[in-house]
Each structure stands twice: as structure tokens, then as C-alpha cells.
PDB file of C-alpha atoms in Angstrom:
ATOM      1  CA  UNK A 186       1.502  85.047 244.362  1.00  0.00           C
ATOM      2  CA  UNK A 187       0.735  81.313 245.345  1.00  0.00           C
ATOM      3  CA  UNK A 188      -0.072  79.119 242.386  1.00  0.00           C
ATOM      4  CA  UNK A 189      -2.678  76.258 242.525  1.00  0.00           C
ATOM      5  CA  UNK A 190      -2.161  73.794 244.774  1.00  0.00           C
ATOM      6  CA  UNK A 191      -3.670  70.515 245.212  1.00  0.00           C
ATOM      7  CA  UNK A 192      -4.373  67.757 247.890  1.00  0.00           C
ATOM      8  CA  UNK A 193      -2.575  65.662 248.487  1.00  0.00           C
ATOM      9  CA  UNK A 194      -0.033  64.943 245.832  1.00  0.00           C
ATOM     10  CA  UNK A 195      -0.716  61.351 245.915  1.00  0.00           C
ATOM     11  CA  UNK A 196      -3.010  58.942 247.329  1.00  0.00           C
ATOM     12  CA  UNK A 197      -3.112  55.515 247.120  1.00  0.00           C
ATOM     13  CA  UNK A 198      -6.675  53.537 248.469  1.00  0.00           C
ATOM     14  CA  UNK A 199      -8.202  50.055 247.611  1.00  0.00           C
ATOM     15  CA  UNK A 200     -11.158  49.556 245.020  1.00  0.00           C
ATOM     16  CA  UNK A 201     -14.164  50.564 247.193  1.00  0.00           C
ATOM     17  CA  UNK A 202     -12.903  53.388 249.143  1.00  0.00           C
ATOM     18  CA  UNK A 203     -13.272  56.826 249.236  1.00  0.00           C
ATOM     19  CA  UNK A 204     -11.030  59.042 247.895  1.00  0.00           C
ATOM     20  CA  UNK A 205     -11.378  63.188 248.076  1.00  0.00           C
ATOM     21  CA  UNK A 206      -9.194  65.281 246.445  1.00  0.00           C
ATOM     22  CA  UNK A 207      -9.058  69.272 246.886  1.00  0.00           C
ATOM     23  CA  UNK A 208      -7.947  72.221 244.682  1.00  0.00           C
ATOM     24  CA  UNK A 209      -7.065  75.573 245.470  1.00  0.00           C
ATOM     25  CA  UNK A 210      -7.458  77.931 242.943  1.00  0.00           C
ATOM     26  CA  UNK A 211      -5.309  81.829 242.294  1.00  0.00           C
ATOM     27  CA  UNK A 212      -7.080  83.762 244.626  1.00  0.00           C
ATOM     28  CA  UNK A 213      -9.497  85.573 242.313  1.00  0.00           C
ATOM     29  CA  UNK A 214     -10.142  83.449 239.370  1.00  0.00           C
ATOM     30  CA  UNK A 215     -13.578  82.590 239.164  1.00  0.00           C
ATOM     31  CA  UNK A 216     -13.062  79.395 236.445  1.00  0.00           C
ATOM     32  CA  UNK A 217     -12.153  76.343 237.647  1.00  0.00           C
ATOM     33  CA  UNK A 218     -11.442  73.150 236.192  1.00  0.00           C
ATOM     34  CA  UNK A 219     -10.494  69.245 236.670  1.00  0.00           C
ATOM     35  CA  UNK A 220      -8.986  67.205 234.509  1.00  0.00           C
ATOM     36  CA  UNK A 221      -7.947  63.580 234.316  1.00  0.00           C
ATOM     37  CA  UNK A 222      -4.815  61.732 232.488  1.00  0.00           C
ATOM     38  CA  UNK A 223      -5.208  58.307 232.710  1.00  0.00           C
ATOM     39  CA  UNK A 224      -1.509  56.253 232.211  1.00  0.00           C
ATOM     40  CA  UNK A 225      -0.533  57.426 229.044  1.00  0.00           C
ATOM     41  CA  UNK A 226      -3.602  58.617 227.652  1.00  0.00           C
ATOM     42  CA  UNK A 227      -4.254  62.278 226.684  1.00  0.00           C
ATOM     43  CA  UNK A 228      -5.131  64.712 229.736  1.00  0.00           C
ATOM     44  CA  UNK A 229      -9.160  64.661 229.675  1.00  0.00           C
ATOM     45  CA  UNK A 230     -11.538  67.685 230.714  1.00  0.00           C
ATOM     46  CA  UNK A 231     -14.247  66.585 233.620  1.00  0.00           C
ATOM     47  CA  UNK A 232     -15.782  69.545 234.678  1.00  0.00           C
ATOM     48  CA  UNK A 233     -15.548  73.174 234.713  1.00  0.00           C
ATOM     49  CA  UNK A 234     -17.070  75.691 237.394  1.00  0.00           C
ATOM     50  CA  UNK A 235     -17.757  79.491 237.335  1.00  0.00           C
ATOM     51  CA  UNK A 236     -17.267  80.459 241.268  1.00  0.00           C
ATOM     52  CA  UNK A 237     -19.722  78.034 243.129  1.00  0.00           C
ATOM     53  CA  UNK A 238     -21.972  77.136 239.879  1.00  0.00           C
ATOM     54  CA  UNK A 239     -20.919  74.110 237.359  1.00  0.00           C
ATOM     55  CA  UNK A 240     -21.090  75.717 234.111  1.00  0.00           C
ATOM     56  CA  UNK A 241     -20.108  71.949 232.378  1.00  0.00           C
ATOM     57  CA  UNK A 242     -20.048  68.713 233.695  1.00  0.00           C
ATOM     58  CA  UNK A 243     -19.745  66.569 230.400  1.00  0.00           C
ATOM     59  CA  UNK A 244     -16.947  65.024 230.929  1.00  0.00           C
ATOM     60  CA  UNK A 245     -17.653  63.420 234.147  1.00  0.00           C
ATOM     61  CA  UNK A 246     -17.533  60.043 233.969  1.00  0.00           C
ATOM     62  CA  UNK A 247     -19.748  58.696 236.097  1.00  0.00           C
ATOM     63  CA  UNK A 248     -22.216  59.317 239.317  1.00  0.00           C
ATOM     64  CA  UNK A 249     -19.106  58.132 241.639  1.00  0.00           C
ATOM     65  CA  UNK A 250     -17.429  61.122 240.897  1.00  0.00           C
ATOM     66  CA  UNK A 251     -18.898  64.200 242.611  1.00  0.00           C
ATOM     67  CA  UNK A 252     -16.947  67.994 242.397  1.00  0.00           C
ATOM     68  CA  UNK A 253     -18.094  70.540 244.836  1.00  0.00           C
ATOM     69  CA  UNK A 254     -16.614  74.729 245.081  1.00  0.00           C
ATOM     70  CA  UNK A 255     -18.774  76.125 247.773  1.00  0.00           C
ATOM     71  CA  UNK A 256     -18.113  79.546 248.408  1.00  0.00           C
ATOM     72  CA  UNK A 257     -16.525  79.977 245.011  1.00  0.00           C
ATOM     73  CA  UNK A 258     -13.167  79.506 246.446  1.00  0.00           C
ATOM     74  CA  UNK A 259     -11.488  75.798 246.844  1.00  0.00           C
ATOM     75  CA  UNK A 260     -13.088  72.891 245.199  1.00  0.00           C
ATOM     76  CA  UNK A 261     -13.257  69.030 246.044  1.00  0.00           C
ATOM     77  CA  UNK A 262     -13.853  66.046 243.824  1.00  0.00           C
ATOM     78  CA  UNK A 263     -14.594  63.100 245.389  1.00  0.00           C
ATOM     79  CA  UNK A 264     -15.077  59.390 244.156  1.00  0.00           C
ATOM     80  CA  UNK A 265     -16.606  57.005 245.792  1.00  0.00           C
ATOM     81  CA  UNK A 266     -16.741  54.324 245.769  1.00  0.00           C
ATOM     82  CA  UNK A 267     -13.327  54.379 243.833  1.00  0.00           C
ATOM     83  CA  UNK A 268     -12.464  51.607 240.802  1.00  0.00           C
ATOM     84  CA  UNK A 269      -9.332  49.919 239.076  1.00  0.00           C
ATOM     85  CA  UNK A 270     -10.178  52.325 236.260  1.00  0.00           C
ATOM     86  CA  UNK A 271      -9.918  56.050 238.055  1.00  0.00           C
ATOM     87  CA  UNK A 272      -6.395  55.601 239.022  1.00  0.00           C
ATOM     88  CA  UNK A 273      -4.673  58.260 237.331  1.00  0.00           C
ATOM     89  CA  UNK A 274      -3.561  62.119 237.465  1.00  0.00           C
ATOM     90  CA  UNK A 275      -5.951  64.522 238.594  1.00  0.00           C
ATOM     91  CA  UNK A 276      -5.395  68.066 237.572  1.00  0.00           C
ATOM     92  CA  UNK A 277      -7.149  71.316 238.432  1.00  0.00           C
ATOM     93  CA  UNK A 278      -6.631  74.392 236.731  1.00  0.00           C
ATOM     94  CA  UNK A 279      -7.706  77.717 237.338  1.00  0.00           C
ATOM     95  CA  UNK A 280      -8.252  81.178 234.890  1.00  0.00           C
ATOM     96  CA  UNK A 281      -9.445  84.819 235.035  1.00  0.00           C
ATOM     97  CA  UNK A 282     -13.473  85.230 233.483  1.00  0.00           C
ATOM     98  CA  UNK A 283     -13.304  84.639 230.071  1.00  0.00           C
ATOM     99  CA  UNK A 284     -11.081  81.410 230.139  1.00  0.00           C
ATOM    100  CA  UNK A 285      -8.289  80.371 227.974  1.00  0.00           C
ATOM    101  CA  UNK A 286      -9.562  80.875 224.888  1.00  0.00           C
ATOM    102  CA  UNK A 287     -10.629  85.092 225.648  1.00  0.00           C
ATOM    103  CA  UNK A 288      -8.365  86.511 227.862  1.00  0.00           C
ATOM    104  CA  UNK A 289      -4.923  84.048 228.784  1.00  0.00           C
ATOM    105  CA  UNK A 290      -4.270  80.723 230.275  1.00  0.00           C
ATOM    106  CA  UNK A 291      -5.365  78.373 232.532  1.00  0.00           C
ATOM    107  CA  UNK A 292      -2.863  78.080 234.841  1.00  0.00           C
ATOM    108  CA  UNK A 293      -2.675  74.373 236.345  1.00  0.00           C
ATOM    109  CA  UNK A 294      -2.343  73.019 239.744  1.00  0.00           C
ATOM    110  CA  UNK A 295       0.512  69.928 240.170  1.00  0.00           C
ATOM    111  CA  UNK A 296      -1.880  67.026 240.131  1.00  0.00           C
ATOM    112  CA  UNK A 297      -2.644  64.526 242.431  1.00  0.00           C
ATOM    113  CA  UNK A 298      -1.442  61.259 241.392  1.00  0.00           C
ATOM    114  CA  UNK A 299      -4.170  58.758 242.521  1.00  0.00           C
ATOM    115  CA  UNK A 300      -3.286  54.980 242.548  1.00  0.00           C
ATOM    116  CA  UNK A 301      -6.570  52.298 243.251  1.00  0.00           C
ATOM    117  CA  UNK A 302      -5.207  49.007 244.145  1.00  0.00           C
TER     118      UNK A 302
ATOM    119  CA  UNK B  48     -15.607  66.927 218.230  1.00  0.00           C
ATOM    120  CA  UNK B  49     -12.566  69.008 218.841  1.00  0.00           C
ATOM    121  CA  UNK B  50      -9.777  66.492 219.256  1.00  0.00           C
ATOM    122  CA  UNK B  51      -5.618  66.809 219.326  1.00  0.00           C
ATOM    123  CA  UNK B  52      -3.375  64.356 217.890  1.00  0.00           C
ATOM    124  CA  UNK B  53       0.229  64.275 219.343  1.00  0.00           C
ATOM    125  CA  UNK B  54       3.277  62.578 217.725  1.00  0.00           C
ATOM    126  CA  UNK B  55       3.694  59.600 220.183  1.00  0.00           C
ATOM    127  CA  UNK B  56       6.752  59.271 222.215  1.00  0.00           C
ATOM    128  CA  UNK B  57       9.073  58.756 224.137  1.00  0.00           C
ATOM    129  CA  UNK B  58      11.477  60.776 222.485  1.00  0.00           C
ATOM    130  CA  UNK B  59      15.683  60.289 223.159  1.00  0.00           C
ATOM    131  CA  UNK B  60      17.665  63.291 221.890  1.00  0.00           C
ATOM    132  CA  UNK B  61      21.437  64.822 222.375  1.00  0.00           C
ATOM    133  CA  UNK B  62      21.903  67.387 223.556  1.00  0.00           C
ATOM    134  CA  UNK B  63      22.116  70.341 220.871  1.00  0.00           C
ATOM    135  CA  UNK B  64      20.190  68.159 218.557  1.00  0.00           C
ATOM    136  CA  UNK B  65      16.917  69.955 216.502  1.00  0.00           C
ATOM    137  CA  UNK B  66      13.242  69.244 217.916  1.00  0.00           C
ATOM    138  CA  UNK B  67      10.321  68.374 216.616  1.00  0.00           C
ATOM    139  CA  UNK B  68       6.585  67.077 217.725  1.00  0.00           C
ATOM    140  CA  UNK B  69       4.410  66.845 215.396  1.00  0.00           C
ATOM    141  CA  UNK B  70       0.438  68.065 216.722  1.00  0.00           C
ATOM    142  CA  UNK B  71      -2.427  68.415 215.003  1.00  0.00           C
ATOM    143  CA  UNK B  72      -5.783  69.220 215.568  1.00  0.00           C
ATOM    144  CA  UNK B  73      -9.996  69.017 214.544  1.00  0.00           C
ATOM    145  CA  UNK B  74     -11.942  71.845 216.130  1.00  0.00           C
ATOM    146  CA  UNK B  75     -15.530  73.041 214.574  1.00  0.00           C
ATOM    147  CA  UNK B  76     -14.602  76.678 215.668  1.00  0.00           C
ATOM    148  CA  UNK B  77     -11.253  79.158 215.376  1.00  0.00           C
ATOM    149  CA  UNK B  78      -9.343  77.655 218.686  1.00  0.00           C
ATOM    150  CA  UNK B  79      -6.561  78.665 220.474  1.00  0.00           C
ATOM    151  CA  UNK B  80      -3.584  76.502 220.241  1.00  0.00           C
ATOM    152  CA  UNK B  81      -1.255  75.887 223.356  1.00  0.00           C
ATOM    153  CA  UNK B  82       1.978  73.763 224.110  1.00  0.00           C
ATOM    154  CA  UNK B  83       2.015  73.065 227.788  1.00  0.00           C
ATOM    155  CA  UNK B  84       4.883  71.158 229.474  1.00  0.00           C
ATOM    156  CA  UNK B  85       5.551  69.398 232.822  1.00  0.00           C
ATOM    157  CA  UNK B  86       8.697  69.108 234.241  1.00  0.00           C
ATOM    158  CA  UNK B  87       9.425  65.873 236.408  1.00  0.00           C
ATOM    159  CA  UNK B  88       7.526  66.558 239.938  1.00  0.00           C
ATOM    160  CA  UNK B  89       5.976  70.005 238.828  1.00  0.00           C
ATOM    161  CA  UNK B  90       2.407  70.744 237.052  1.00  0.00           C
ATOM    162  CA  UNK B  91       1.688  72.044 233.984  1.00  0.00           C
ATOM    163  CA  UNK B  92       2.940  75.084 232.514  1.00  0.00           C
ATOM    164  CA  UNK B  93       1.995  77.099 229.489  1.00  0.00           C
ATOM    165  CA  UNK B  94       5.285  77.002 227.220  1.00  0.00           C
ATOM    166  CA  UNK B  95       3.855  79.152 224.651  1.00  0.00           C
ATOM    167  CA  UNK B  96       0.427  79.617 222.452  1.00  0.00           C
ATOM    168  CA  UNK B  97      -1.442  81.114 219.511  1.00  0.00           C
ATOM    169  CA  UNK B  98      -4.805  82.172 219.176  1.00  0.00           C
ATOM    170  CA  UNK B  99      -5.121  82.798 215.599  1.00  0.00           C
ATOM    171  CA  UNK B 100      -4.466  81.544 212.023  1.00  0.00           C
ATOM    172  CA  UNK B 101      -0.604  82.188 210.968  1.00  0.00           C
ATOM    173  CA  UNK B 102       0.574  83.155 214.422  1.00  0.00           C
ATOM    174  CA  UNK B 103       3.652  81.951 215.598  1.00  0.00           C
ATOM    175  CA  UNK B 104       4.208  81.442 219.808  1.00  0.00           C
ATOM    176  CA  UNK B 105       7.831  81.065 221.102  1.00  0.00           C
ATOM    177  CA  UNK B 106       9.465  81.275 224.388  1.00  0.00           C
ATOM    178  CA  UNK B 107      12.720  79.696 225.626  1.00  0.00           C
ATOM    179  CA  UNK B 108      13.630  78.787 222.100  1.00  0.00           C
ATOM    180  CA  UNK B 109      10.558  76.689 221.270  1.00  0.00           C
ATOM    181  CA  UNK B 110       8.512  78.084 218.634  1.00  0.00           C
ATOM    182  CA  UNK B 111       4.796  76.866 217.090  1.00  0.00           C
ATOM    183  CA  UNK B 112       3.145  78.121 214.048  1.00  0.00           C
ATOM    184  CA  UNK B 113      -1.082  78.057 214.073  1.00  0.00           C
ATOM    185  CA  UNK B 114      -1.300  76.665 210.090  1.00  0.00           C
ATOM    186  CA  UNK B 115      -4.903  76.683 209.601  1.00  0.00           C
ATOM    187  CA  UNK B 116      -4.530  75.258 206.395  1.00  0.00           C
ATOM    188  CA  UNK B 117      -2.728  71.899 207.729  1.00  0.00           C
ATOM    189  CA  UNK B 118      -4.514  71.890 211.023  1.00  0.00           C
ATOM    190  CA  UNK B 119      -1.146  71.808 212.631  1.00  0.00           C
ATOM    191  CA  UNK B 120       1.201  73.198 215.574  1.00  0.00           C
ATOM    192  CA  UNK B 121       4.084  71.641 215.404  1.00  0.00           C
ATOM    193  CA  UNK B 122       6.441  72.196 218.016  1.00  0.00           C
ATOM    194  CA  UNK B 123      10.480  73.212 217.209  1.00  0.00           C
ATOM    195  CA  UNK B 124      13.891  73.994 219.111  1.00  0.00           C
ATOM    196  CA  UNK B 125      17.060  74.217 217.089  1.00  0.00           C
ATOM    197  CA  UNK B 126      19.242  73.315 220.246  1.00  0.00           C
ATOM    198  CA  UNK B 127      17.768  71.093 222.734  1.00  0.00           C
ATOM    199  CA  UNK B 128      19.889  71.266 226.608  1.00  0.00           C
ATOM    200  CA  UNK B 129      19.491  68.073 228.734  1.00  0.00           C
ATOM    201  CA  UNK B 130      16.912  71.328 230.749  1.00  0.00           C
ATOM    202  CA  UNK B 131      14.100  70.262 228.230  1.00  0.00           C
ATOM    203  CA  UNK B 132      13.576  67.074 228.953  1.00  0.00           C
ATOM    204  CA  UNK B 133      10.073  67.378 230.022  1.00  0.00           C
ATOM    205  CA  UNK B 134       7.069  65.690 228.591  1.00  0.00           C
ATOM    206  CA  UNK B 135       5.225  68.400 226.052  1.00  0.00           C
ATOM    207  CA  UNK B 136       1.446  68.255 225.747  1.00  0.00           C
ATOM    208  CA  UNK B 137      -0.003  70.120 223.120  1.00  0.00           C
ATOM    209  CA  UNK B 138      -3.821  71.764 223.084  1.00  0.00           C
ATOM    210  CA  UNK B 139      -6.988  73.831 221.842  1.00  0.00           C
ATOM    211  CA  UNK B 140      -9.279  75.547 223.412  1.00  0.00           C
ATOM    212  CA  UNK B 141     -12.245  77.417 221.999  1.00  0.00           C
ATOM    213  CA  UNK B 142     -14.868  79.531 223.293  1.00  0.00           C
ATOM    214  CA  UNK B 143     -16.978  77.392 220.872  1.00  0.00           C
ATOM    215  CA  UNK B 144     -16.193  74.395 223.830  1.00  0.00           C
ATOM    216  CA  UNK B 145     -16.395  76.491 226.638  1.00  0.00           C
ATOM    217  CA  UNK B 146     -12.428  77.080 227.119  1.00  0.00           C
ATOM    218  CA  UNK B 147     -12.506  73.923 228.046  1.00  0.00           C
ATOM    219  CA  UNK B 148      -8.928  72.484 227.001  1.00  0.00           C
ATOM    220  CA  UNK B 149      -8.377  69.441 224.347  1.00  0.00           C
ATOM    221  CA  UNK B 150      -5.029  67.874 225.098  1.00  0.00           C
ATOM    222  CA  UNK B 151      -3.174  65.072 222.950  1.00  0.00           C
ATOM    223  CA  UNK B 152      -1.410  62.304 224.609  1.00  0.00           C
ATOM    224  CA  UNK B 153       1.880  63.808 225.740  1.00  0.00           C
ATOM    225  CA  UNK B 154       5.177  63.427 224.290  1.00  0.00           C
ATOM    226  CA  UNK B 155       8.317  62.404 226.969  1.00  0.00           C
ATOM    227  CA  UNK B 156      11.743  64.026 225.757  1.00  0.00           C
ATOM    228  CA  UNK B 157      14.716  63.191 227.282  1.00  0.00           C
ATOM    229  CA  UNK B 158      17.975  65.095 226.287  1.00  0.00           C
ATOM    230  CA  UNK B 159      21.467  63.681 227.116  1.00  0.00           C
ATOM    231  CA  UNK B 160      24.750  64.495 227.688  1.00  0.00           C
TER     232      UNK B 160
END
């Protein structure tokens, strides 16, 4: 059984473009989730989505950054326009209902590594 | 807030040498604890976990105990191969936070000959 993936696996752009990055979860989870490591910083939560519907967004950290999963299956997060500041590792992660903390793990994707010059 | 605190790196061991990184955690709840890992061009995998007070996770010769009363889950190997280097992150999760995951900094490990 495939794994999460994620697109692409790096991506370098200048400050003011627009950058969109895509996750696929394990067919059949319904929770997905990004996450963000900044260089050498912990690995931060941004948002989390049951299928299509965002059941948090706190840790998004601003109105450039906009996640999509229509159709409950793959999921996009976009930023536009892009800053110095989001360059970083974007992970997505993926679980059965009931999450990590219920039923098992989160199983995560290999990141994209994003680089704004 | 729920929060993780890693014992900073980078870490340079021998090979056969013991292991430790030190973790600790706040949560407001009763969270799972987890010690993911990523390999050099791979994601993250789950290297083991504990969802409750006095349990102890282990797999490939890593072990963590959940002590509740030290908010800790410090990682151990008694024989590190040059395999494990890795970097090790360690986290909570809670359904208090949604299962949203709490991760600490990362600690690089590098093992030689």
C-alpha cells in the first residue's frame, strides 16, 4: 500500500511568487494534516482536515497561506504571495478517524523542502 | 499550551556507544507520547509510542518510558550502529488538542565507525 506522497520534493521560487504544494493521503484516511519545520526549529502543526471540511486551522500563519482537500481525497496548500520567512519543510500527514491520539499514528508524507530566495 | 522540549543536538556517537535524548513535555490533558525519526531523504516515521502513564514503547532497540510524574520520555539504545543516525523528534498528541501533534526541535545523531 502506497504511503503519502507529496509534491514536489522541493521547490525553490523568489519572494513574491506562488508556490502550491500537494499531498496525497493513504487511500482511506479521512484526517489530514500539514505541518511546517522551519530550519531548525521544532516541526509546527498548521491545519488539520476531516475529508473535505477543516476541522482546525490555528496554526496557520497567515492569509497567504491557503489549504484546500476537495473531494476529501488529495489536498493543496498554497502561499502566495510567498516570503523570506516560509522557506522551510512542509509535511503532510495522514490517519484513520480518531487520529493519533484514539486509534494509531499519523503516518507522514516526505516533505517538501521549500526554499524562497 | 501543550509544548515538547527536546535535548538539543547535534549529537556524535560510536558506534556501540549507549543513547540518550532527553524529552519532556507540558500538556493540560493525558497525551500520547511518540518518538518519530527521519532518515536522510525519507519522511517521518513512528519509531515507537505510549499512550499512557508508566508505559514503556520500544522497537529496534530504542525504548521510552511515559513518567507522568517527571513529564518525561526519554529516549534509550544500549548499542547504537552507524544505521541510527537519523535525526529523532519526539511528540504528544492529545485528543484534548485535537490529535494534533506537538513536536520538539529534533535531535541529529550521527554514529561512526
Amino acid at each position: 500500500e502506497a504511503g503519502v506522497t507529496q509534491f514536489p520534493s522541493h521547490s525553490v521560487i523568489e519572494k513574491g511568487q506562488t508556490v502550491t504544494l500537494r499531498c496525497d493521503p493513504i487511500s482511506g484516511h479521512d484526517n489530514l494534516y500539514w505541518y511546517r519545520r522551519v530550519m531548525g526549529k521544532e516541526i509546527k502543526f498548521l491545519l488539520h482536515f476531516v475529508k473535505e471540511s477543516k476541522q482546525d486551522e490555528s496554526g496557520m500563519p497567515n492569509n497567504r497561506f491557503l489549504a484546500e482537500r476537495t473531494g476529501g481525497t488529495y489536498s493543496t496548500l498554497k502561499v502566495q504571495p510567498a516570503e523570506l520567512e516560509d522557506s522551510g519543510v512542509y509535511f503532510c500527514a495522514s490517519s484513520q478517524e480518531g487520529g493519533a491520539g484514539v486509534l494509531g499514528e499519523q503516518f507522514f508524507g516526505p516533505g517538501t523542502r521549500l526554499t524562497v530566495l | 499550551g501543550d509544548s515538547v522540549t527536546q535535548m538539543e543536538g547535534p549529537v556524535t556517537l560510536s558506534e556501540e556507544a549507549f543513547l540518550t535524548i532527553n524529552c519532556t513535555y507540558t500538556a493540560t490533558g493525558y497525551p500520547s507520547l511518540f518518538w518519530y525519526v527521519q532518515y536522510p531523504g525519507e519522511g517521518l516515521q513512528l519509531l515507537l509510542k505510549a499512550t499512557k502513564a508508566d508505559d514503556k514503547g520500544s522497537n529496534k532497540g530504542f525504548e521510552a518510558t511515559y513518567r507522568k510524574e517527571t513529564t518525561s520520555f526519554h529516549l534509550e539504545k544500549g548499542s547504537v550502529q552507524v544505521s541510527d543516525s537519523a535525526v529523532y523528534f519526539c511528540a504528544l498528541s492529545s485528543s484534548n488538542t485535537g490529535n494534533q501533534f506537538y513536536f520538539g526541535t529534533g535531535t541529529s545523531l550521527t554514529v561512526i565507525p
